[in-house]
């Protein structure tokens, strides 16, 4: 019964997503396998087929994990394409060189001094920039992001 209600909820939200409404759903299941089965059943029947980004390992110390990893994976074919994407997406100019060097596997270094009174603004701009870069990178199909054990992410 719980599975039927959950599938109904997911299908309803899927329809809203297709109408260009971003949706977030949090599920609390006792069994990881039960949750994976539910999501597998849901995804099988979807049209149009979505891009699925699924992470089941929250234990990483990388900033903005797993979102930057997913973005970098999509652009790994060429540095020029990634840098071109950064120019097309509204992104805080001081953060572009940091992401570019991180993408290339270099140690990101900020050339400008951080103004600590503006740290909240910097964090907000980086978060929104990554959100916009996700939109730009995965624009072709609806996107489903699944983060298991979200309470363990930093």
CSV table of C-alpha atoms in Angstrom, one decimal:
chain,number,residue,atom,x,y,z
A,1,UNK,CA,0.0,0.0,0.0
A,2,UNK,CA,2.8,2.4,0.9
A,3,UNK,CA,4.5,1.7,-2.4
A,4,UNK,CA,1.3,2.4,-4.4
A,5,UNK,CA,0.9,5.8,-2.6
A,6,UNK,CA,4.5,6.6,-3.2
A,7,UNK,CA,4.3,5.8,-6.9
A,8,UNK,CA,1.2,7.9,-7.3
A,9,UNK,CA,2.9,10.8,-5.6
A,10,UNK,CA,6.0,10.4,-7.8
A,11,UNK,CA,3.9,10.3,-11.0
A,12,UNK,CA,2.0,13.4,-9.9
A,13,UNK,CA,5.2,15.2,-9.3
A,14,UNK,CA,6.6,14.0,-12.6
A,15,UNK,CA,3.7,15.6,-14.4
A,16,UNK,CA,4.4,18.9,-12.6
A,17,UNK,CA,8.0,18.6,-13.5
A,18,UNK,CA,7.1,18.2,-17.2
A,19,UNK,CA,5.2,21.5,-16.8
A,20,UNK,CA,8.5,23.1,-15.9
A,21,UNK,CA,8.0,23.2,-12.2
A,22,UNK,CA,11.0,22.1,-10.2
A,23,UNK,CA,10.1,19.7,-7.5
A,24,UNK,CA,11.8,18.3,-4.4
A,25,UNK,CA,10.6,15.1,-2.7
A,26,UNK,CA,12.1,13.6,0.4
A,27,UNK,CA,11.3,10.0,1.2
A,28,UNK,CA,12.1,8.2,4.5
A,29,UNK,CA,12.2,4.5,4.0
A,30,UNK,CA,13.5,1.9,6.5
A,31,UNK,CA,14.8,-0.3,3.8
A,32,UNK,CA,17.3,0.9,1.2
A,33,UNK,CA,16.3,-1.9,-1.1
A,34,UNK,CA,12.6,-1.0,-0.8
A,35,UNK,CA,13.4,2.6,-1.8
A,36,UNK,CA,15.6,1.5,-4.7
A,37,UNK,CA,12.8,-0.8,-5.9
A,38,UNK,CA,10.3,2.0,-5.7
A,39,UNK,CA,12.5,4.4,-7.7
A,40,UNK,CA,13.4,1.7,-10.2
A,41,UNK,CA,9.7,0.9,-10.9
A,42,UNK,CA,8.9,4.6,-11.2
A,43,UNK,CA,11.7,5.4,-13.6
A,44,UNK,CA,11.0,2.4,-15.9
A,45,UNK,CA,7.7,3.9,-17.0
A,46,UNK,CA,8.7,7.5,-17.5
A,47,UNK,CA,8.3,9.3,-20.8
A,48,UNK,CA,10.2,11.2,-21.9
A,49,UNK,CA,13.2,9.3,-20.5
A,50,UNK,CA,14.9,11.5,-18.0
A,51,UNK,CA,18.6,12.0,-17.2
A,52,UNK,CA,19.1,10.2,-13.9
A,53,UNK,CA,21.8,11.3,-11.5
A,54,UNK,CA,21.9,8.9,-8.5
A,55,UNK,CA,24.4,9.1,-5.7
A,56,UNK,CA,24.4,6.6,-2.8
A,57,UNK,CA,27.7,7.6,-1.2
A,58,UNK,CA,27.4,10.8,0.8
A,59,UNK,CA,30.8,10.4,2.4
A,60,UNK,CA,33.0,12.8,0.5
A,61,UNK,CA,34.9,15.9,1.6
A,62,UNK,CA,34.8,17.6,-1.8
A,63,UNK,CA,32.8,20.9,-1.9
A,64,UNK,CA,29.5,20.8,-3.7
A,65,UNK,CA,29.7,17.0,-4.1
A,66,UNK,CA,28.2,15.3,-6.1
A,67,UNK,CA,27.0,18.2,-8.3
A,68,UNK,CA,30.3,19.4,-9.6
A,69,UNK,CA,31.4,15.8,-10.3
A,70,UNK,CA,28.3,15.3,-12.4
A,71,UNK,CA,28.9,18.5,-14.3
A,72,UNK,CA,32.6,17.7,-14.9
A,73,UNK,CA,31.7,14.2,-16.1
A,74,UNK,CA,29.4,15.7,-18.7
A,75,UNK,CA,32.0,18.1,-20.0
A,76,UNK,CA,35.1,15.8,-19.7
A,77,UNK,CA,35.3,15.6,-23.5
A,78,UNK,CA,36.9,19.0,-23.7
A,79,UNK,CA,38.1,21.9,-21.6
A,80,UNK,CA,37.1,24.4,-24.3
A,81,UNK,CA,33.5,23.3,-24.0
A,82,UNK,CA,33.4,23.6,-20.2
A,83,UNK,CA,35.0,27.1,-20.3
A,84,UNK,CA,32.5,28.1,-23.0
A,85,UNK,CA,29.6,26.9,-20.8
A,86,UNK,CA,31.0,29.0,-17.9
A,87,UNK,CA,30.9,32.0,-20.2
A,88,UNK,CA,27.3,31.4,-21.3
A,89,UNK,CA,25.9,30.7,-17.8
A,90,UNK,CA,25.4,33.7,-15.4
A,91,UNK,CA,28.2,32.9,-13.0
A,92,UNK,CA,30.0,35.1,-10.5
A,93,UNK,CA,33.2,36.2,-12.4
A,94,UNK,CA,35.5,35.6,-9.4
A,95,UNK,CA,34.4,32.0,-9.2
A,96,UNK,CA,35.0,31.1,-12.9
A,97,UNK,CA,38.8,30.6,-12.7
A,98,UNK,CA,38.3,28.5,-9.5
A,99,UNK,CA,36.0,26.1,-11.3
A,100,UNK,CA,38.1,26.0,-14.4
A,101,UNK,CA,41.2,25.0,-12.5
A,102,UNK,CA,39.2,22.5,-10.5
A,103,UNK,CA,37.8,21.0,-13.7
A,104,UNK,CA,41.4,20.6,-15.0
A,105,UNK,CA,42.4,18.8,-11.9
A,106,UNK,CA,44.5,21.7,-10.6
A,107,UNK,CA,44.4,23.1,-7.1
A,108,UNK,CA,41.8,25.9,-7.2
A,109,UNK,CA,43.3,29.2,-6.1
A,110,UNK,CA,41.5,32.5,-5.7
A,111,UNK,CA,43.6,35.4,-6.9
A,112,UNK,CA,41.4,38.0,-5.1
A,113,UNK,CA,41.2,38.4,-1.4
A,114,UNK,CA,38.1,37.1,0.3
A,115,UNK,CA,36.1,39.7,2.1
A,116,UNK,CA,34.8,37.8,5.1
A,117,UNK,CA,31.9,40.2,5.6
A,118,UNK,CA,30.7,39.0,2.2
A,119,UNK,CA,31.2,35.3,2.7
A,120,UNK,CA,27.5,34.5,2.8
A,121,UNK,CA,27.2,36.3,-0.6
A,122,UNK,CA,30.1,34.3,-2.0
A,123,UNK,CA,28.6,31.0,-0.9
A,124,UNK,CA,25.2,32.0,-2.3
A,125,UNK,CA,26.7,33.0,-5.6
A,126,UNK,CA,28.7,29.8,-5.9
A,127,UNK,CA,25.6,27.7,-5.1
A,128,UNK,CA,23.4,29.5,-7.6
A,129,UNK,CA,26.1,29.4,-10.2
A,130,UNK,CA,26.4,25.6,-9.8
A,131,UNK,CA,22.6,25.4,-10.0
A,132,UNK,CA,22.6,27.4,-13.3
A,133,UNK,CA,25.5,25.3,-14.6
A,134,UNK,CA,23.5,22.1,-13.8
A,135,UNK,CA,20.5,23.6,-15.7
A,136,UNK,CA,22.7,24.4,-18.7
A,137,UNK,CA,24.5,21.1,-18.7
A,138,UNK,CA,21.4,18.9,-18.4
A,139,UNK,CA,18.9,21.0,-20.4
A,140,UNK,CA,18.0,18.5,-23.0
A,141,UNK,CA,15.9,16.1,-20.9
A,142,UNK,CA,14.1,16.3,-17.6
A,143,UNK,CA,16.5,15.6,-14.7
A,144,UNK,CA,16.0,13.4,-11.7
A,145,UNK,CA,18.6,13.7,-8.9
A,146,UNK,CA,18.6,11.0,-6.2
A,147,UNK,CA,20.7,11.5,-3.1
A,148,UNK,CA,20.6,8.6,-0.7
A,149,UNK,CA,21.1,9.4,3.0
A,150,UNK,CA,20.9,13.2,2.3
A,151,UNK,CA,21.3,13.9,6.0
A,152,UNK,CA,25.0,12.8,5.7
A,153,UNK,CA,25.9,15.3,3.0
A,154,UNK,CA,28.0,18.4,3.9
